[in-house]
Short mmCIF file of C-alpha atoms and ligand atoms in Angstrom, two decimals:
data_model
loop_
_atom_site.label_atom_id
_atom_site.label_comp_id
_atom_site.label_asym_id
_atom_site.label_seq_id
_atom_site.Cartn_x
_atom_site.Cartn_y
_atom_site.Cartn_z
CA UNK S 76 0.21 -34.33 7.63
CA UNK S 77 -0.06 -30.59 7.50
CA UNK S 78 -3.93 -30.94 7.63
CA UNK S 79 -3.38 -32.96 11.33
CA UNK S 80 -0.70 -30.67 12.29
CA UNK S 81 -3.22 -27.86 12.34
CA UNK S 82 -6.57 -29.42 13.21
CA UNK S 83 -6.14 -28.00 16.70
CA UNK S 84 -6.67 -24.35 14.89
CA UNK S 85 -9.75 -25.33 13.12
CA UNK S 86 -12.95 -23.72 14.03
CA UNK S 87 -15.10 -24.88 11.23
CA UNK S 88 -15.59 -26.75 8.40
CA UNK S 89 -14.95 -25.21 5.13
CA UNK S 90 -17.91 -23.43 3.45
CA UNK S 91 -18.63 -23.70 -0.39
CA UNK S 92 -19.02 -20.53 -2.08
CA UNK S 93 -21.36 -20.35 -5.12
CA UNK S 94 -20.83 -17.28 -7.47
CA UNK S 95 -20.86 -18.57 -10.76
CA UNK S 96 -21.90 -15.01 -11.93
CA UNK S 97 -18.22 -13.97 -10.64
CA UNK S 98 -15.72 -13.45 -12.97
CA UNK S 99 -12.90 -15.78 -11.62
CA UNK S 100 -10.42 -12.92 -10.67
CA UNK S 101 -9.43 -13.92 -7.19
CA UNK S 102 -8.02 -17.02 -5.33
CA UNK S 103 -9.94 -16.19 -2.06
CA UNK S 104 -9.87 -17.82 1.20
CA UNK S 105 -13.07 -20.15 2.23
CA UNK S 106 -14.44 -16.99 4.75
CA UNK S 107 -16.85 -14.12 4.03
CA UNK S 108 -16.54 -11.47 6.73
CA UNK S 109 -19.98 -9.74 7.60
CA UNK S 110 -19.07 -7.14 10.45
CA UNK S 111 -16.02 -5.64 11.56
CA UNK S 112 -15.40 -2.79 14.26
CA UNK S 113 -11.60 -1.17 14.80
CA UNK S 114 -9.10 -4.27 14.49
CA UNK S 115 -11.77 -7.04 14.94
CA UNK S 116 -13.42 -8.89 12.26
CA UNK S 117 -16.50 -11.14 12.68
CA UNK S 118 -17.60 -14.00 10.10
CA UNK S 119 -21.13 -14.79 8.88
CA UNK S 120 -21.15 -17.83 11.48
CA UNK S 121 -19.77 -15.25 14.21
CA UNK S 122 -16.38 -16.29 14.46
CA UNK S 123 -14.09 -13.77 15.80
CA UNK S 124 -10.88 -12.89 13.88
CA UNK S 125 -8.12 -10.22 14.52
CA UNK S 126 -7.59 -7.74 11.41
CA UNK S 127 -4.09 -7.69 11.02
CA UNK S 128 -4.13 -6.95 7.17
CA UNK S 129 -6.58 -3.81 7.16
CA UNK S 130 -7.94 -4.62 3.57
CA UNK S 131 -4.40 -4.35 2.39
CA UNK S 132 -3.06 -1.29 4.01
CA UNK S 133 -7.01 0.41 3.65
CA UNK S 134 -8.24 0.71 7.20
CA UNK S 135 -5.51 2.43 8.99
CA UNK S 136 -8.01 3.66 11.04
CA UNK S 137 -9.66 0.36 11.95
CA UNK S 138 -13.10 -0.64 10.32
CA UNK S 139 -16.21 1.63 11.18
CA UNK S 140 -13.94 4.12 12.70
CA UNK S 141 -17.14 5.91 14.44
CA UNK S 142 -16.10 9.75 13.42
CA UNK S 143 -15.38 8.17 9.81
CA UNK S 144 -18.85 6.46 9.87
CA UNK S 145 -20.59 9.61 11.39
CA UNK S 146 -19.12 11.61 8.41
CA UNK S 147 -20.39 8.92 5.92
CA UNK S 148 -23.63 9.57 6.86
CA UNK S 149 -23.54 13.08 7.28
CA UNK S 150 -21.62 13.86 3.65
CA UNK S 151 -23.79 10.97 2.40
CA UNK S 152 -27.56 13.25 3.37
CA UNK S 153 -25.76 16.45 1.99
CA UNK S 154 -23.98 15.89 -1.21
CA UNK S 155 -22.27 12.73 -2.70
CA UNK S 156 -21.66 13.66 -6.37
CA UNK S 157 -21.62 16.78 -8.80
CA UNK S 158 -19.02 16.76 -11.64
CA UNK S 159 -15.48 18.16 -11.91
CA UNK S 160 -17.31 20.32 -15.02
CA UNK S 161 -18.20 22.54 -11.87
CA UNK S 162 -15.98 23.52 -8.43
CA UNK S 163 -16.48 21.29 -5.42
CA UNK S 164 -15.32 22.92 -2.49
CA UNK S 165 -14.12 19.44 -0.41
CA UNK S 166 -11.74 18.73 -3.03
CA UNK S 167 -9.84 21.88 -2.63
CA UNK S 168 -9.86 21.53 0.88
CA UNK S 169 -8.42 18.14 0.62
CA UNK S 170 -5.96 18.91 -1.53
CA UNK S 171 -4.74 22.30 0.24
CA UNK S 172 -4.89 19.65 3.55
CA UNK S 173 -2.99 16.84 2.02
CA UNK S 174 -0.09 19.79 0.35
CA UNK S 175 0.27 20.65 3.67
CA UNK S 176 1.18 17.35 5.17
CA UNK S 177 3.14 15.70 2.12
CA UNK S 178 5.08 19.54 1.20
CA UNK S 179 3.66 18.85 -2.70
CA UNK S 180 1.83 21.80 -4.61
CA UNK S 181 -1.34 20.28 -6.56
CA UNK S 182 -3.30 17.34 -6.16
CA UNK S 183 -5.16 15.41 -9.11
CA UNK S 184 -8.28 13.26 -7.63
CA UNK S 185 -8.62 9.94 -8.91
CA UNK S 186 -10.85 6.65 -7.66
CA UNK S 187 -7.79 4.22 -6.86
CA UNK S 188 -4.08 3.38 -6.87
CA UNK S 189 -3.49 2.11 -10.60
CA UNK S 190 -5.39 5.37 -11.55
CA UNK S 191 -3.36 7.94 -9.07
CA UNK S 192 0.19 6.22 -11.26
CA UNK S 193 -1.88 6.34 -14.63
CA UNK S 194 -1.91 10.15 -14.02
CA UNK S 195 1.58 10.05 -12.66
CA UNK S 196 2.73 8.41 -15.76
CA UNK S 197 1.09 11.06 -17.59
CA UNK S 198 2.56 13.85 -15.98
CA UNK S 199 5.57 12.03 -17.06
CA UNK S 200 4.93 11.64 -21.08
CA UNK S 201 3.93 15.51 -20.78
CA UNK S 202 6.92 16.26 -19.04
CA UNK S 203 8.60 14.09 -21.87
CA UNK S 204 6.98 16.42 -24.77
CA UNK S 205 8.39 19.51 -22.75
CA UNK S 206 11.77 18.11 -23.32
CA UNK S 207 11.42 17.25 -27.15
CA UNK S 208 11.64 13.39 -26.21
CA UNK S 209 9.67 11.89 -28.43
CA UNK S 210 10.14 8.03 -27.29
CA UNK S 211 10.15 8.40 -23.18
CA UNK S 212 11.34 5.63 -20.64
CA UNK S 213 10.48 5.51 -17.19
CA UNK S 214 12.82 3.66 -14.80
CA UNK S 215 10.97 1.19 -12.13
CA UNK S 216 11.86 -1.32 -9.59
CA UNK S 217 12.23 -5.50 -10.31
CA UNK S 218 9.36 -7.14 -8.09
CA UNK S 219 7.84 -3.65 -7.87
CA UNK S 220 4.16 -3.59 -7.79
CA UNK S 221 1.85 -0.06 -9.60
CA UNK S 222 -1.53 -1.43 -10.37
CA UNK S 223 -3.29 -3.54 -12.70
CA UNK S 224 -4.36 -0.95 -15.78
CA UNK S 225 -2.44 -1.33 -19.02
CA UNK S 226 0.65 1.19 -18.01
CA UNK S 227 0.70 0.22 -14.52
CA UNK S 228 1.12 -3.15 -15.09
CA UNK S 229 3.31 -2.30 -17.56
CA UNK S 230 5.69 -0.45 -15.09
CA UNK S 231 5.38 -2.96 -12.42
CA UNK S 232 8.47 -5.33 -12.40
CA UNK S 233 6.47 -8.58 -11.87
CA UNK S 234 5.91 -11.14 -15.11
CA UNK S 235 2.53 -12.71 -13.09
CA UNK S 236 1.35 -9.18 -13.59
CA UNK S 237 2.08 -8.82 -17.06
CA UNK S 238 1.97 -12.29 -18.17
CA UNK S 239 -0.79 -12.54 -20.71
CA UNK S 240 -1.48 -8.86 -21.50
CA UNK S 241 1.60 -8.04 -24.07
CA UNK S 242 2.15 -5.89 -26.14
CA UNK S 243 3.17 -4.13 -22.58
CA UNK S 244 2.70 -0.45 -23.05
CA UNK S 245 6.72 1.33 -23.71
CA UNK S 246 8.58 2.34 -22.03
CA UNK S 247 9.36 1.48 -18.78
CA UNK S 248 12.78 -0.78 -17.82
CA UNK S 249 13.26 -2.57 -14.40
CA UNK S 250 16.59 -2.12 -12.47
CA UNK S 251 17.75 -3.59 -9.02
CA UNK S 252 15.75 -1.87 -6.19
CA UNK S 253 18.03 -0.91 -3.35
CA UNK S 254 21.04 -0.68 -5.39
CA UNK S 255 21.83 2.74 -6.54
CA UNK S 256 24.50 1.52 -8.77
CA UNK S 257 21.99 0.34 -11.64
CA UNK S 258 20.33 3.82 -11.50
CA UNK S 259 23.02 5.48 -11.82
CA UNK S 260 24.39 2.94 -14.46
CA UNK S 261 22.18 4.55 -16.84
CA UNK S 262 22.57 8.21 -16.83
CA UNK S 263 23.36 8.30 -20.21
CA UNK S 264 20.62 7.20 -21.70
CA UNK S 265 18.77 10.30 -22.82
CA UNK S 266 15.25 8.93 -23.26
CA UNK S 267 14.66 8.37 -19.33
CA UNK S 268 12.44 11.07 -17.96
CA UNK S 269 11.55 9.53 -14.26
CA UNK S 270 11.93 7.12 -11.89
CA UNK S 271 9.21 5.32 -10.54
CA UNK S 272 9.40 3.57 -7.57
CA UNK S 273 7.82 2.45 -4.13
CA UNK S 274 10.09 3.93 -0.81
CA UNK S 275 9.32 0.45 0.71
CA UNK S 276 8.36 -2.37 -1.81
CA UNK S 277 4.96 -3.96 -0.53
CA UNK S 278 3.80 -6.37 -2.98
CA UNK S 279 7.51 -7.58 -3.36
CA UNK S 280 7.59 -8.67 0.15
CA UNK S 281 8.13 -5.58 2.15
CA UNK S 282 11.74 -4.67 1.23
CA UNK S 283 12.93 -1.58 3.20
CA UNK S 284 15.74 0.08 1.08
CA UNK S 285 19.15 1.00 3.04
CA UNK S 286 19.23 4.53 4.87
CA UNK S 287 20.08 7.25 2.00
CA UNK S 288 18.64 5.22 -0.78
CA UNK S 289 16.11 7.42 -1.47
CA UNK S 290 18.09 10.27 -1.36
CA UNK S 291 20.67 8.81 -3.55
CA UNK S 292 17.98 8.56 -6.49
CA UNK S 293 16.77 11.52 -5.59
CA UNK S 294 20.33 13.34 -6.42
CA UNK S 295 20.38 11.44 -9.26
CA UNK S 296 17.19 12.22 -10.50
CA UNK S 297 18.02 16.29 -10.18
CA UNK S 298 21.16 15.95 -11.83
CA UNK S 299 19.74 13.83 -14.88
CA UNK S 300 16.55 16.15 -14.66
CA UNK S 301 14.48 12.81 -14.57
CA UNK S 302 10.59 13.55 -11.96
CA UNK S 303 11.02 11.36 -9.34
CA UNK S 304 7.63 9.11 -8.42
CA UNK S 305 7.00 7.89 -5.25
CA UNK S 306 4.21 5.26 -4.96
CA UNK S 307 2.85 5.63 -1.41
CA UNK S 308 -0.15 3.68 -1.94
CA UNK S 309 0.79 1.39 0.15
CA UNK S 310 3.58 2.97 2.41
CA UNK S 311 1.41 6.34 2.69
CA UNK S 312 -0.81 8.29 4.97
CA UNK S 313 0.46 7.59 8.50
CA UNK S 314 1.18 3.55 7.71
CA UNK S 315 5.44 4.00 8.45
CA UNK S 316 4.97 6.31 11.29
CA UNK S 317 5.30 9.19 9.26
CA UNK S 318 2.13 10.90 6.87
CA UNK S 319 4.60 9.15 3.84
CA UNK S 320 7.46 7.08 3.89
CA UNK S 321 9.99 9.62 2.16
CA UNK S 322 9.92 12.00 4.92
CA UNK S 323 11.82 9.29 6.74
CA UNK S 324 14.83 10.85 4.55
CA UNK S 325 13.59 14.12 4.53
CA UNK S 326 13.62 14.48 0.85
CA UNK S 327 10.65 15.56 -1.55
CA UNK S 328 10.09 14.16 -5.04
CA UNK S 329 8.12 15.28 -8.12
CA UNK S 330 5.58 13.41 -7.43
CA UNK S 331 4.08 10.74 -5.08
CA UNK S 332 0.82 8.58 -5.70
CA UNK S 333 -1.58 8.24 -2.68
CA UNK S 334 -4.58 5.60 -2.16
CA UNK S 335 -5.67 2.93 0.12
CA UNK S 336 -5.23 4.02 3.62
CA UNK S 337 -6.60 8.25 2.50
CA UNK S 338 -10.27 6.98 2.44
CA UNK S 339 -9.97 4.21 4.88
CA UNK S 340 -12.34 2.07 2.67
CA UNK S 341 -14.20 4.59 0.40
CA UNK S 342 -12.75 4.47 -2.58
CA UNK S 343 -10.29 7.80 -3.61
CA UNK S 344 -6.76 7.95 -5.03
CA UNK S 345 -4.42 10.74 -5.75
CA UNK S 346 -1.63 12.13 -7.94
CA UNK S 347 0.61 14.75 -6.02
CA UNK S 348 2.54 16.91 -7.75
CA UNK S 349 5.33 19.80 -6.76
CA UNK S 350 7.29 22.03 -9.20
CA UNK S 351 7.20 21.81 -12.55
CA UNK S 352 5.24 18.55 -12.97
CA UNK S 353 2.54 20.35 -10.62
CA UNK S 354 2.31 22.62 -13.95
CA UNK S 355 1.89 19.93 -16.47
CA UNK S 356 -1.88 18.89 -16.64
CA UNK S 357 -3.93 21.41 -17.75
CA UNK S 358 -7.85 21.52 -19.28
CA UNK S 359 -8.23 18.61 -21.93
CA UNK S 360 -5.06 16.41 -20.87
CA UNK S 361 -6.77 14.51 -17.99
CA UNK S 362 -9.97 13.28 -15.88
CA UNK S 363 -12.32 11.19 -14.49
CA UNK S 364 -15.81 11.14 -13.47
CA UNK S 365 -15.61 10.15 -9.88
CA UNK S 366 -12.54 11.44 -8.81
CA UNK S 367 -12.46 13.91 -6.05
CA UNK S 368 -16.02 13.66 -5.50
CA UNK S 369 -17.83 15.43 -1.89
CA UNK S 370 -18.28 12.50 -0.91
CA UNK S 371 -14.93 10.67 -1.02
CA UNK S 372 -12.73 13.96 -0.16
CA UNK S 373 -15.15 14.52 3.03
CA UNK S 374 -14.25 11.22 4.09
CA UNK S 375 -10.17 11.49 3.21
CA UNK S 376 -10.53 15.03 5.24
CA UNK S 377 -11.98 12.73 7.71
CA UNK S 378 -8.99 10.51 7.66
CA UNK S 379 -6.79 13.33 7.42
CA UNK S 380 -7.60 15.49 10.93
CA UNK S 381 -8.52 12.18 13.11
CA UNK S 382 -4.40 11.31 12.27
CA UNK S 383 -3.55 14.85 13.33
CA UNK S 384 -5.68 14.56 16.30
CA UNK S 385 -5.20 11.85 17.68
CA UNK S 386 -1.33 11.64 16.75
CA UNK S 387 -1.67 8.51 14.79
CA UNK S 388 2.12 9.17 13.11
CA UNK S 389 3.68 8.88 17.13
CA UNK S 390 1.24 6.11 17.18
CA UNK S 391 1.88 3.61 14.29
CA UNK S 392 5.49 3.96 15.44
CA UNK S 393 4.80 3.03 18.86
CA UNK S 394 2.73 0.11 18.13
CA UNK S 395 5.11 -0.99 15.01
CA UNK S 396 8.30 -1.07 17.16
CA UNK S 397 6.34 -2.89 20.18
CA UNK S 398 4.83 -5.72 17.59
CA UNK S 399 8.03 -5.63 16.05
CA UNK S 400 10.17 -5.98 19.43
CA UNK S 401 7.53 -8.66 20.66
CA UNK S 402 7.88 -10.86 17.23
CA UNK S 403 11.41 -10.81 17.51
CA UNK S 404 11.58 -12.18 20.89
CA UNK S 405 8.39 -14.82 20.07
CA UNK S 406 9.47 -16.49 16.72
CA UNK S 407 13.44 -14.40 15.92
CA UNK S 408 15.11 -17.95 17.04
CA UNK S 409 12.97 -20.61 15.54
CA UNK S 410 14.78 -21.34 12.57
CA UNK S 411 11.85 -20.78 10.14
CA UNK S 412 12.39 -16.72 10.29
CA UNK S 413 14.96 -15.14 7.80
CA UNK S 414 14.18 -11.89 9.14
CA UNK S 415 11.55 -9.64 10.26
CA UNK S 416 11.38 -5.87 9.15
CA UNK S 417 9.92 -3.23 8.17
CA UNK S 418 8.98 0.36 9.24
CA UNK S 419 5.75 1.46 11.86
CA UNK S 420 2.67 -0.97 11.14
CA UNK S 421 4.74 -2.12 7.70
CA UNK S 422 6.05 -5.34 8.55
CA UNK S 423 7.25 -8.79 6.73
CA UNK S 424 7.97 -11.83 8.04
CA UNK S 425 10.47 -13.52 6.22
CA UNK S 426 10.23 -17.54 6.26
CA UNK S 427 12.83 -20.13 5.31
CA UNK S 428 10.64 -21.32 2.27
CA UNK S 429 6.87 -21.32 0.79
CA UNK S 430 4.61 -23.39 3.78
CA UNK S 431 1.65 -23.76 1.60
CA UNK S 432 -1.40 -23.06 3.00
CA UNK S 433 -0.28 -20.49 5.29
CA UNK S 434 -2.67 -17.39 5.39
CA UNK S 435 -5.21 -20.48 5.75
CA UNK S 436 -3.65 -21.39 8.70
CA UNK S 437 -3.71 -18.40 10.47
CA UNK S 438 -6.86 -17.71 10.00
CA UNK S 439 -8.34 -20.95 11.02
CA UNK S 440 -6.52 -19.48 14.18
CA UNK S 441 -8.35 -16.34 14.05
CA UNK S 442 -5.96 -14.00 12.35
CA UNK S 443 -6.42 -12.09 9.05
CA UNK S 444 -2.95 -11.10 7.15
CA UNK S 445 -1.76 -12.21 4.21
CA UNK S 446 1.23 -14.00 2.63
CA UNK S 447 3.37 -12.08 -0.33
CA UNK S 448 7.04 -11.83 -2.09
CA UNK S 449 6.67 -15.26 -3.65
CA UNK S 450 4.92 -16.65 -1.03
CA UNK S 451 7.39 -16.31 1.40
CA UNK S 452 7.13 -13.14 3.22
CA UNK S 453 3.86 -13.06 6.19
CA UNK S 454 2.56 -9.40 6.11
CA UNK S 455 1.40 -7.65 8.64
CA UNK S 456 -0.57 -4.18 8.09
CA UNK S 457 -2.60 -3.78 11.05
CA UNK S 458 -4.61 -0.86 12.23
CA UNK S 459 -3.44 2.08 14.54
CA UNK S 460 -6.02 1.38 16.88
CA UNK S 461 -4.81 -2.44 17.65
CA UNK S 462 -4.86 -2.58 21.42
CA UNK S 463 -1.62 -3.53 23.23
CA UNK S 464 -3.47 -7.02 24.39
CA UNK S 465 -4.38 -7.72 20.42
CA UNK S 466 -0.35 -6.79 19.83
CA UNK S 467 -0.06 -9.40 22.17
CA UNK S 468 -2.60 -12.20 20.67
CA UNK S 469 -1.17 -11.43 16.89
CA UNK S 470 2.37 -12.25 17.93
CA UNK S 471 0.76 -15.11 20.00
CA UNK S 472 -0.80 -16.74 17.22
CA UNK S 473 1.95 -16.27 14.45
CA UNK S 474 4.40 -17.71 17.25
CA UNK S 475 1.95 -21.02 17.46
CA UNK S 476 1.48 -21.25 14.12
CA UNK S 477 5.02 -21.22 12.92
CA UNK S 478 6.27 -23.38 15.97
CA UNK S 479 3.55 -25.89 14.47
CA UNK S 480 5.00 -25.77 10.61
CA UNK S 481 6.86 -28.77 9.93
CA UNK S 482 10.54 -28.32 9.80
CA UNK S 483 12.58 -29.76 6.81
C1 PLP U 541 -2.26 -1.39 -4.03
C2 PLP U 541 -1.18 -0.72 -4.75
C3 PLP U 541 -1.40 -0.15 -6.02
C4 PLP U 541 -2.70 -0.29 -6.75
O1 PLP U 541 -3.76 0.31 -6.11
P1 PLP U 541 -5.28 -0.04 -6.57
O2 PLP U 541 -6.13 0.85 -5.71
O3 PLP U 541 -5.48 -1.50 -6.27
O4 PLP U 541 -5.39 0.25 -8.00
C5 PLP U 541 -0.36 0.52 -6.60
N1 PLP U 541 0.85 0.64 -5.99
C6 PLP U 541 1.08 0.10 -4.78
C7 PLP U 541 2.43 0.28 -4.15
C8 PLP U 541 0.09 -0.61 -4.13
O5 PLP U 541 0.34 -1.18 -2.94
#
């Protein structure tokens, strides 16, 4: 039934994939994508699709941005890798660029997400030995999501995460999110030495906390003298209208975790730091090969100054209120739609229950976004440089689809 209820969105008949030499890591979609320019997608048999997704939150700037391309190439026939055993000029410019915009002190490079919360997790067992606390706990989020190495999945508050891979590494305990209550239910437990958390929850299903959450835990977190970790990965660098999400509450924590969107497809993560956890690493307790190599931190400086330029912030709040204004009026009153929220080009889609299938769906209707928070929340990370008339065809096309879902 659902098959005949969507046949009028099918372009083509699904391909076969053979990679047998793949381990089998990911449940992907039947499509291969071989060319993409700003929010437009094109498939190996030249169907047209409209990026909506961004890789996950990864091309803020669209794909093959043409200054990020040009400096690619450029950084690429100069210098793309030395070794942190000697100084690499980029990397200090990035870092003194990306201080400035996020009011943090120090900046560790790393390759991805899971690694920029690895390092903020060590910060936080250093910070623990400073203190004379010899068994540390770090406080995270229920349906919180912080990578897939050992400790990251190990603080994120998801059992399909960690099914499979106990022992877990200690310590880390999962509270409500968005209910300051169970934070501050445990202020007397004198092993906690940060709170770890995501200022909107991505993976979970894009769950904005209430106005003065944040600053709520971050009171709590200077009274208890517990680092407060913000993972931006997700929320960060110009996604929520703002360079990162916190600065919607104008507060600063200890630390905040930065990926994704900062190389706009070329791999770099970081680990900011202000205070005293800026203070903590030091020769010996941490590094990497990779990280904060010329050529990724010429390509996040990249990132960086075409967001300043081109005021990108103003931007993704623009465009996030207009899609979000648009959806609301489209698909608010169907029925099917709990809710739909979220903050600049962050935004869920709520449904009434799983409609399996779904991301299939939409892209057999020419859309690319992706369906999370138990399979029940549509989200939408689009570019900054969506057009108004793609704004337009995106809230088109989710309208159709869910008009076409089958009721219950
Ligand atoms: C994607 C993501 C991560 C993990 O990043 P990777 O680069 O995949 O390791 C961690 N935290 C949040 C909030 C994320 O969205």
């Amino acid at each position: 039934m659902l098959k005949k209820l969507f046949s009028k969105f099918t372009r083509r008949k699904s391909k076969v994939y053979a990679e047998p030499n793949l381990m089998n890591a990911y449940a992907r979609l039947p499509v291969s994508f071989v060319r993409g320019e700003s929010a437009n997608l094109w498939d190996a048999e030249g169907n047209h699709y409209i990026d909506a997704l961004g890789g996950i939150a990864v091309t803020f700037l669209g794909h093959c941005h043409p200054t990020i391309s040009q400096t690619i190439s450029l950084q690429a026939n100069t210098l793309i890798h030395t070794s942190n055993l000697f100084h690499i000029s980029t990397q200090a410019k990035l870092s003194e660029k990306l201080c400035k915009v996020s009011g943090m002190d120090k900046v560790f490079f790393s390759n991805s997400g899971a690694e920029a919360n690895e390092a903020a997790i060590k910060i936080s067992r250093l910070y623990a030995r400073e203190k004379n606390i010899s068994n540390p706990v770090i406080v995270c989020m229920k349906r919180s999501f912080h990578g897939r190495t050992m400790a990251t999945l190990s603080a994120s508050g998801n059992d399909y995460i960690q099914k499979g891979f106990e022992p877990l590494v200690s310590d880390f305990i999962h509270i409500d999110y968005n209910k300051i209550e169970s934070l501050e239910e445990l202020t007397d437990n004198k092993n906690i030495v940060a709170v770890m958390l995501e200022p909107i929850q991505g993976e979970g299903g894009i769950i904005v906390p209430e106005k003065g959450y944040l600053k709520q835990v971050r009171q709590i977190c200077d009274k208890n003298g517990w680092l407060m970790i913000a993972d931006e990965i997700q929320t960060g660098v110009g996604r929520t209208g703002y360079w990162y999400a916190y600065q919607a509450e104008q507060i600063l924590p200890d630390i905040v975790t930065s990926a994704k969107a900062l190389g706009n497809g070329i791999p770099i993560g970081a680990c900011l730091a202000q205070g005293k956890a800026a203070e903590l690493i030091t020769p010996g307790a941490h590094g990497t090969t990779y990280g904060g190599n010329p050529f990724a931190c010429q390509v996040a400086l990249s990132v960086l100054d075409i967001i300043e330029q081109e005021n990108y912030l103003e931007r993704a709040q623009e465009l996030g209120t207009l899609l979000k204004k648009q959806l609301q009026q489209r698909i608010g009153t169907t029925g099917k739609v709990i809710d739909i929220r979220g903050r600049g080009l962050m935004l869920g889609i709520e449904l009434d229950q799983v409609y399996s299938d779904l991301a299939q769906h939409f892209l057999d209707s020419g859309l690319v976004l992706n369906i999370t928070g138990g399979g029940r929340v549509i989200r939408l990370l689009p570019a900054v440089v969506t057009t108004e008339k793609q704004i337009n065809q995106i809230v088109d096309t989710i309208g159709a689809v869910i008009d076409s879902l089958p009721s219950n």
